[in-house]
């Protein structure tokens, strides 16, 4: 049994079954604090790790909105769950080119990831949450595949589904048509909105999920070695995720009084912001990479790859301009 599996089975024996939310929270905090799960040797790959074009387009979107806001010099770059720091590094290269000289604040709970991020971004300051980002800064904020790692609750009818320990295995205590909700994600979205309201700025949220709430559906899944695995096996040794309900996040944000963009698919958004031109420019400079650049663009944008399942949504404080790429 995995070390966390032992701890969780002991906890269930003494406290009774755990909610899916508590199980997912425990698994992911252990998982992220004990390894770097990204890349070929890890369990999964994310858009910024596929190619620098991803971070550059995000950086271009932030650079554009910062310039149109009048280049406020109180603005800082803030990223939630930056992984290896690749997105931050690619985005900041573009931002610095247009004269952005602001601080870099990374919200990251994993010490393993903080170390990697600090090597790539020596200027970065680290935070457990948004609340400690110093006051009187406006925000250029990004979160890629951050929300999907935060836990969901699951219900079968009105019953909250739990994880029990039976006969030497973890098992769900109720099966049937599952509905999900995520107060933790909504609370995080509300916190982002509160900070934007207080300080000004924009936030770009990218994740895999759906826009319309789906009445029914169990989307909890585990990723290990780049393949799907069973969520109740190997606790703490595989990545647990669940689809992000963008509609629910948008509602939470609107309740704070912060404007939310439409939800765009990642492929459409990247194409609208010129990934084709960026790919051509890179290929012209590095002709030997033409095929790998084209392949990366396909992986990021094609509907059968990340293009449709992944979604992008932008928030802004009322006095800031809209982030580009969300028109009809
Ligand atoms: N954005 C990166 C990594 C995605 S993996 C990329 O696209 O490659 C999820 C990231 O969120 C990891 O860095 C993980 O350590 C971090 N994370 C997970 N839960 C968190 C929490 N509650 N607060 C801050 N960071 C968290």
GROMACS .gro file of C-alpha atoms and ligand atoms in nm:
model
  354
    1UNK     CA    1   0.000   0.000   0.000
    2UNK     CA    2   0.112   0.358  -0.062
    3UNK     CA    3   0.219   0.566   0.241
    4UNK     CA    4  -0.083   0.793   0.199
    5UNK     CA    5  -0.309   0.489   0.149
    6UNK     CA    6  -0.204   0.364   0.491
    7UNK     CA    7  -0.269   0.704   0.651
    8UNK     CA    8  -0.611   0.736   0.483
    9UNK     CA    9  -0.725   0.386   0.576
   10UNK     CA   10  -0.625   0.457   0.940
   11UNK     CA   11  -0.816   0.784   0.924
   12UNK     CA   12  -1.127   0.611   0.787
   13UNK     CA   13  -1.104   0.342   1.057
   14UNK     CA   14  -1.104   0.605   1.328
   15UNK     CA   15  -1.323   0.881   1.175
   16UNK     CA   16  -1.547   0.692   0.934
   17UNK     CA   17  -1.574   0.731   0.553
   18UNK     CA   18  -1.422   1.040   0.391
   19UNK     CA   19  -1.608   1.267   0.153
   20UNK     CA   20  -1.478   1.252  -0.206
   21UNK     CA   21  -1.371   1.613  -0.150
   22UNK     CA   22  -1.158   1.524   0.155
   23UNK     CA   23  -1.013   1.221  -0.024
   24UNK     CA   24  -0.920   1.422  -0.335
   25UNK     CA   25  -0.774   1.704  -0.126
   26UNK     CA   26  -0.556   1.464   0.074
   27UNK     CA   27  -0.438   1.277  -0.236
   28UNK     CA   28  -0.345   1.586  -0.435
   29UNK     CA   29  -0.168   1.769  -0.153
   30UNK     CA   30   0.046   1.460  -0.093
   31UNK     CA   31   0.099   1.399  -0.465
   32UNK     CA   32   0.208   1.754  -0.551
   33UNK     CA   33   0.428   1.793  -0.244
   34UNK     CA   34   0.628   1.477  -0.313
   35UNK     CA   35   0.722   1.500  -0.684
   36UNK     CA   36   0.730   1.692  -1.011
   37UNK     CA   37   0.459   1.505  -1.204
   38UNK     CA   38   0.500   1.691  -1.536
   39UNK     CA   39   0.667   1.586  -1.855
   40UNK     CA   40   0.769   1.265  -2.029
   41UNK     CA   41   0.900   1.091  -1.714
   42UNK     CA   42   0.604   1.213  -1.509
   43UNK     CA   43   0.231   1.141  -1.519
   44UNK     CA   44   0.093   1.412  -1.746
   45UNK     CA   45   0.189   1.704  -1.968
   46UNK     CA   46   0.042   2.052  -1.971
   47UNK     CA   47   0.011   2.312  -2.247
   48UNK     CA   48   0.310   2.527  -2.143
   49UNK     CA   49   0.527   2.214  -2.136
   50UNK     CA   50   0.423   2.126  -2.493
   51UNK     CA   51   0.564   2.442  -2.645
   52UNK     CA   52   0.678   2.796  -2.560
   53UNK     CA   53   0.411   2.934  -2.799
   54UNK     CA   54   0.146   2.870  -2.534
   55UNK     CA   55   0.307   3.089  -2.268
   56UNK     CA   56   0.401   3.348  -2.528
   57UNK     CA   57   0.040   3.389  -2.641
   58UNK     CA   58  -0.076   3.421  -2.280
   59UNK     CA   59   0.204   3.676  -2.229
   60UNK     CA   60   0.099   3.863  -2.544
   61UNK     CA   61  -0.262   3.880  -2.417
   62UNK     CA   62  -0.141   4.022  -2.084
   63UNK     CA   63   0.105   4.259  -2.251
   64UNK     CA   64  -0.170   4.389  -2.480
   65UNK     CA   65  -0.417   4.454  -2.200
   66UNK     CA   66  -0.146   4.612  -1.981
   67UNK     CA   67  -0.050   4.850  -2.264
   68UNK     CA   68  -0.415   4.940  -2.330
   69UNK     CA   69  -0.463   5.002  -1.956
   70UNK     CA   70  -0.193   5.272  -1.987
   71UNK     CA   71   0.105   5.064  -1.867
   72UNK     CA   72   0.027   5.105  -1.495
   73UNK     CA   73   0.356   5.060  -1.308
   74UNK     CA   74   0.189   4.915  -1.000
   75UNK     CA   75   0.099   4.601  -1.202
   76UNK     CA   76   0.248   4.265  -1.098
   77UNK     CA   77   0.249   3.921  -1.261
   78UNK     CA   78   0.069   3.663  -1.046
   79UNK     CA   79   0.033   3.297  -1.127
   80UNK     CA   80  -0.161   3.028  -0.940
   81UNK     CA   81  -0.005   2.679  -0.938
   82UNK     CA   82   0.280   2.757  -1.182
   83UNK     CA   83   0.417   2.400  -1.206
   84UNK     CA   84   0.770   2.419  -1.345
   85UNK     CA   85   0.738   2.795  -1.405
   86UNK     CA   86   0.754   2.749  -1.782
   87UNK     CA   87   0.438   2.948  -1.855
   88UNK     CA   88   0.552   3.233  -1.629
   89UNK     CA   89   0.893   3.240  -1.793
   90UNK     CA   90   0.754   3.242  -2.150
   91UNK     CA   91   0.483   3.497  -2.068
   92UNK     CA   92   0.723   3.728  -1.883
   93UNK     CA   93   0.967   3.728  -2.176
   94UNK     CA   94   0.690   3.883  -2.387
   95UNK     CA   95   0.576   4.118  -2.109
   96UNK     CA   96   0.930   4.243  -2.041
   97UNK     CA   97   0.972   4.318  -2.411
   98UNK     CA   98   0.691   4.577  -2.398
   99UNK     CA   99   0.842   4.741  -2.092
  100UNK     CA  100   0.662   4.563  -1.808
  101UNK     CA  101   0.895   4.579  -1.508
  102UNK     CA  102   0.654   4.458  -1.239
  103UNK     CA  103   0.716   4.204  -0.963
  104UNK     CA  104   0.647   3.831  -0.999
  105UNK     CA  105   0.430   3.660  -0.736
  106UNK     CA  106   0.372   3.286  -0.749
  107UNK     CA  107   0.101   3.112  -0.545
  108UNK     CA  108   0.235   2.761  -0.498
  109UNK     CA  109   0.189   2.515  -0.211
  110UNK     CA  110   0.438   2.250  -0.325
  111UNK     CA  111   0.798   2.292  -0.203
  112UNK     CA  112   0.922   2.069  -0.486
  113UNK     CA  113   0.767   2.298  -0.747
  114UNK     CA  114   0.876   2.614  -0.562
  115UNK     CA  115   1.238   2.505  -0.601
  116UNK     CA  116   1.205   2.451  -0.976
  117UNK     CA  117   1.021   2.783  -1.014
  118UNK     CA  118   1.284   2.971  -0.813
  119UNK     CA  119   1.561   2.843  -1.042
  120UNK     CA  120   1.382   2.962  -1.354
  121UNK     CA  121   1.244   3.283  -1.203
  122UNK     CA  122   1.496   3.411  -0.947
  123UNK     CA  123   1.295   3.732  -0.900
  124UNK     CA  124   0.979   3.545  -0.791
  125UNK     CA  125   0.820   3.576  -0.447
  126UNK     CA  126   0.618   3.283  -0.317
  127UNK     CA  127   0.278   3.272  -0.150
  128UNK     CA  128   0.042   3.015   0.000
  129UNK     CA  129  -0.256   3.217  -0.120
  130UNK     CA  130  -0.346   3.540  -0.296
  131UNK     CA  131  -0.400   3.716   0.035
  132UNK     CA  132  -0.030   3.777   0.100
  133UNK     CA  133   0.048   3.940  -0.237
  134UNK     CA  134   0.150   4.289  -0.116
  135UNK     CA  135  -0.128   4.548  -0.130
  136UNK     CA  136  -0.162   4.833  -0.379
  137UNK     CA  137  -0.063   4.624  -0.680
  138UNK     CA  138  -0.285   4.569  -0.980
  139UNK     CA  139  -0.285   4.214  -1.108
  140UNK     CA  140  -0.193   4.041  -1.432
  141UNK     CA  141  -0.302   3.696  -1.324
  142UNK     CA  142  -0.289   3.352  -1.484
  143UNK     CA  143  -0.404   3.006  -1.373
  144UNK     CA  144  -0.343   2.710  -1.606
  145UNK     CA  145  -0.460   2.367  -1.491
  146UNK     CA  146  -0.489   2.501  -1.137
  147UNK     CA  147  -0.862   2.464  -1.075
  148UNK     CA  148  -0.882   2.103  -1.192
  149UNK     CA  149  -0.648   1.999  -0.909
  150UNK     CA  150  -0.877   2.152  -0.643
  151UNK     CA  151  -1.125   1.901  -0.496
  152UNK     CA  152  -1.487   1.834  -0.592
  153UNK     CA  153  -1.779   1.699  -0.392
  154UNK     CA  154  -1.986   1.421  -0.543
  155UNK     CA  155  -2.353   1.348  -0.483
  156UNK     CA  156  -2.579   1.059  -0.573
  157UNK     CA  157  -2.923   1.215  -0.545
  158UNK     CA  158  -2.908   1.414  -0.221
  159UNK     CA  159  -2.652   1.181  -0.068
  160UNK     CA  160  -2.290   1.299  -0.052
  161UNK     CA  161  -2.075   1.018  -0.181
  162UNK     CA  162  -1.791   0.905   0.041
  163UNK     CA  163  -1.487   0.681   0.028
  164UNK     CA  164  -1.481   0.387   0.266
  165UNK     CA  165  -1.227   0.118   0.349
  166UNK     CA  166  -1.368  -0.231   0.304
  167UNK     CA  167  -1.193  -0.565   0.278
  168UNK     CA  168  -0.852  -0.408   0.230
  169UNK     CA  169  -0.966  -0.169  -0.047
  170UNK     CA  170  -1.097   0.182  -0.087
  171UNK     CA  171  -1.449   0.190  -0.233
  172UNK     CA  172  -1.724   0.446  -0.291
  173UNK     CA  173  -2.009   0.402  -0.046
  174UNK     CA  174  -2.280   0.477  -0.304
  175UNK     CA  175  -2.307   0.428  -0.679
  176UNK     CA  176  -2.558   0.575  -0.919
  177UNK     CA  177  -2.592   0.894  -1.119
  178UNK     CA  178  -2.327   1.126  -0.985
  179UNK     CA  179  -2.345   1.505  -0.969
  180UNK     CA  180  -2.042   1.717  -0.881
  181UNK     CA  181  -1.994   2.056  -0.723
  182UNK     CA  182  -1.689   2.234  -0.594
  183UNK     CA  183  -1.724   2.489  -0.315
  184UNK     CA  184  -1.342   2.502  -0.293
  185UNK     CA  185  -1.308   2.607  -0.658
  186UNK     CA  186  -1.591   2.857  -0.631
  187UNK     CA  187  -1.434   3.005  -0.319
  188UNK     CA  188  -1.102   3.042  -0.506
  189UNK     CA  189  -1.277   3.208  -0.801
  190UNK     CA  190  -1.450   3.446  -0.558
  191UNK     CA  191  -1.116   3.527  -0.397
  192UNK     CA  192  -0.965   3.611  -0.737
  193UNK     CA  193  -1.266   3.834  -0.807
  194UNK     CA  194  -1.233   4.004  -0.467
  195UNK     CA  195  -0.866   4.077  -0.527
  196UNK     CA  196  -0.940   4.217  -0.875
  197UNK     CA  197  -1.209   4.438  -0.727
  198UNK     CA  198  -0.974   4.562  -0.456
  199UNK     CA  199  -0.661   4.613  -0.667
  200UNK     CA  200  -0.766   4.627  -1.035
  201UNK     CA  201  -0.636   4.405  -1.312
  202UNK     CA  202  -0.723   4.096  -1.512
  203UNK     CA  203  -0.709   3.719  -1.471
  204UNK     CA  204  -0.693   3.448  -1.739
  205UNK     CA  205  -0.818   3.105  -1.631
  206UNK     CA  206  -0.740   2.803  -1.849
  207UNK     CA  207  -0.845   2.449  -1.770
  208UNK     CA  208  -1.022   2.151  -1.904
  209UNK     CA  209  -1.392   2.140  -1.845
  210UNK     CA  210  -1.733   2.253  -1.959
  211UNK     CA  211  -1.922   2.578  -1.980
  212UNK     CA  212  -2.278   2.458  -1.930
  213UNK     CA  213  -2.336   2.286  -1.598
  214UNK     CA  214  -2.385   1.920  -1.664
  215UNK     CA  215  -2.663   1.788  -1.448
  216UNK     CA  216  -2.508   1.448  -1.414
  217UNK     CA  217  -2.160   1.311  -1.459
  218UNK     CA  218  -1.873   1.158  -1.270
  219UNK     CA  219  -1.561   1.330  -1.405
  220UNK     CA  220  -1.321   1.233  -1.127
  221UNK     CA  221  -1.023   1.069  -1.290
  222UNK     CA  222  -0.668   0.972  -1.217
  223UNK     CA  223  -0.368   1.013  -1.446
  224UNK     CA  224  -0.058   0.804  -1.409
  225UNK     CA  225   0.219   0.753  -1.663
  226UNK     CA  226   0.019   0.949  -1.922
  227UNK     CA  227  -0.277   0.708  -1.899
  228UNK     CA  228  -0.607   0.706  -1.712
  229UNK     CA  229  -0.604   0.514  -1.386
  230UNK     CA  230  -0.860   0.434  -1.116
  231UNK     CA  231  -0.909   0.722  -0.869
  232UNK     CA  232  -0.929   0.499  -0.561
  233UNK     CA  233  -0.611   0.309  -0.639
  234UNK     CA  234  -0.260   0.418  -0.536
  235UNK     CA  235  -0.375   0.719  -0.332
  236UNK     CA  236  -0.121   1.001  -0.345
  237UNK     CA  237   0.077   0.839  -0.627
  238UNK     CA  238  -0.134   0.961  -0.920
  239UNK     CA  239  -0.287   1.291  -1.024
  240UNK     CA  240  -0.656   1.330  -0.939
  241UNK     CA  241  -0.857   1.576  -1.142
  242UNK     CA  242  -1.217   1.653  -1.227
  243UNK     CA  243  -1.363   1.868  -1.503
  244UNK     CA  244  -1.394   2.236  -1.423
  245UNK     CA  245  -1.746   2.379  -1.433
  246UNK     CA  246  -1.671   2.721  -1.587
  247UNK     CA  247  -2.034   2.826  -1.555
  248UNK     CA  248  -2.016   2.780  -1.177
  249UNK     CA  249  -1.687   2.975  -1.157
  250UNK     CA  250  -1.833   3.257  -1.370
  251UNK     CA  251  -2.140   3.278  -1.142
  252UNK     CA  252  -1.918   3.299  -0.834
  253UNK     CA  253  -1.717   3.581  -0.996
  254UNK     CA  254  -2.025   3.775  -1.109
  255UNK     CA  255  -2.167   3.762  -0.757
  256UNK     CA  256  -1.866   3.973  -0.649
  257UNK     CA  257  -1.946   4.223  -0.925
  258UNK     CA  258  -1.652   4.143  -1.152
  259UNK     CA  259  -1.708   4.120  -1.531
  260UNK     CA  260  -1.641   3.778  -1.688
  261UNK     CA  261  -1.570   3.710  -2.055
  262UNK     CA  262  -1.734   3.442  -2.264
  263UNK     CA  263  -1.578   3.099  -2.232
  264UNK     CA  264  -1.368   3.016  -2.541
  265UNK     CA  265  -1.215   2.688  -2.636
  266UNK     CA  266  -0.836   2.692  -2.605
  267UNK     CA  267  -0.787   2.618  -2.976
  268UNK     CA  268  -1.009   2.907  -3.088
  269UNK     CA  269  -0.853   3.148  -2.840
  270UNK     CA  270  -0.494   3.065  -2.937
  271UNK     CA  271  -0.577   3.089  -3.308
  272UNK     CA  272  -0.757   3.422  -3.259
  273UNK     CA  273  -0.451   3.559  -3.081
  274UNK     CA  274  -0.220   3.461  -3.363
  275UNK     CA  275  -0.056   3.130  -3.279
  276UNK     CA  276  -0.032   3.062  -3.655
  277UNK     CA  277   0.178   3.374  -3.710
  278UNK     CA  278   0.391   3.293  -3.404
  279UNK     CA  279   0.449   2.938  -3.534
  280UNK     CA  280   0.555   3.075  -3.872
  281UNK     CA  281   0.794   3.328  -3.722
  282UNK     CA  282   0.954   3.061  -3.501
  283UNK     CA  283   0.983   2.817  -3.791
  284UNK     CA  284   1.142   3.086  -4.010
  285UNK     CA  285   1.409   3.139  -3.743
  286UNK     CA  286   1.453   2.767  -3.674
  287UNK     CA  287   1.384   2.582  -4.002
  288UNK     CA  288   1.502   2.252  -3.852
  289UNK     CA  289   1.212   2.274  -3.600
  290UNK     CA  290   0.936   2.341  -3.854
  291UNK     CA  291   0.772   2.001  -3.808
  292UNK     CA  292   0.788   1.998  -3.426
  293UNK     CA  293   0.644   2.351  -3.414
  294UNK     CA  294   0.355   2.249  -3.640
  295UNK     CA  295   0.300   1.938  -3.428
  296UNK     CA  296   0.292   2.147  -3.107
  297UNK     CA  297   0.040   2.385  -3.259
  298UNK     CA  298  -0.180   2.087  -3.352
  299UNK     CA  299  -0.161   1.945  -3.000
  300UNK     CA  300  -0.252   2.278  -2.845
  301UNK     CA  301  -0.528   2.373  -3.090
  302UNK     CA  302  -0.682   2.074  -3.268
  303UNK     CA  303  -1.030   1.976  -3.154
  304UNK     CA  304  -0.929   1.612  -3.101
  305UNK     CA  305  -0.630   1.721  -2.894
  306UNK     CA  306  -0.640   2.000  -2.631
  307UNK     CA  307  -0.821   2.250  -2.853
  308UNK     CA  308  -1.179   2.183  -2.758
  309UNK     CA  309  -1.175   2.020  -2.415
  310UNK     CA  310  -0.963   2.300  -2.270
  311UNK     CA  311  -1.137   2.631  -2.212
  312UNK     CA  312  -1.023   2.987  -2.150
  313UNK     CA  313  -1.207   3.256  -1.956
  314UNK     CA  314  -1.096   3.607  -1.857
  315UNK     CA  315  -1.198   3.830  -1.566
  316UNK     CA  316  -1.126   4.198  -1.527
  317UNK     CA  317  -1.191   4.472  -1.279
  318UNK     CA  318  -1.445   4.717  -1.424
  319UNK     CA  319  -1.190   4.993  -1.498
  320UNK     CA  320  -0.953   4.762  -1.691
  321UNK     CA  321  -0.996   4.686  -2.063
  322UNK     CA  322  -1.110   4.344  -2.181
  323UNK     CA  323  -0.852   4.074  -2.249
  324UNK     CA  324  -0.830   4.016  -2.626
  325UNK     CA  325  -0.973   3.713  -2.802
  326UNK     CA  326  -1.311   3.676  -2.635
  327UNK     CA  327  -1.531   3.855  -2.890
  328UNK     CA  328  -1.782   3.659  -3.096
  329LIG     N1  329   0.023   2.548  -1.425
  329LIG     C1  330   0.123   2.443  -1.440
  329LIG     C2  331   0.105   2.325  -1.342
  329LIG     C3  332  -0.029   2.262  -1.334
  329LIG     S1  333  -0.034   2.135  -1.211
  329LIG     C4  334   0.126   2.395  -1.584
  329LIG     O1  335   0.035   2.432  -1.657
  329LIG     O2  336   0.218   2.323  -1.621
  329LIG     C5  337  -0.114   2.215  -1.073
  329LIG     C6  338  -0.027   2.316  -1.001
  329LIG     O3  339  -0.104   2.371  -0.893
  329LIG     C7  340   0.099   2.260  -0.937
  329LIG     O4  341   0.199   2.358  -0.943
  329LIG     C8  342   0.054   2.238  -0.792
  329LIG     O5  343   0.160   2.227  -0.701
  329LIG     C9  344  -0.032   2.359  -0.770
  329LIG     N2  345  -0.134   2.353  -0.665
  329LIG    C10  346  -0.222   2.254  -0.642
  329LIG     N3  347  -0.307   2.287  -0.540
  329LIG    C11  348  -0.270   2.413  -0.502
  329LIG    C12  349  -0.320   2.505  -0.403
  329LIG     N4  350  -0.423   2.476  -0.324
  329LIG     N5  351  -0.259   2.626  -0.392
  329LIG    C13  352  -0.154   2.658  -0.473
  329LIG     N6  353  -0.104   2.575  -0.566
  329LIG    C14  354  -0.160   2.454  -0.580
   0.00000   0.00000   0.00000
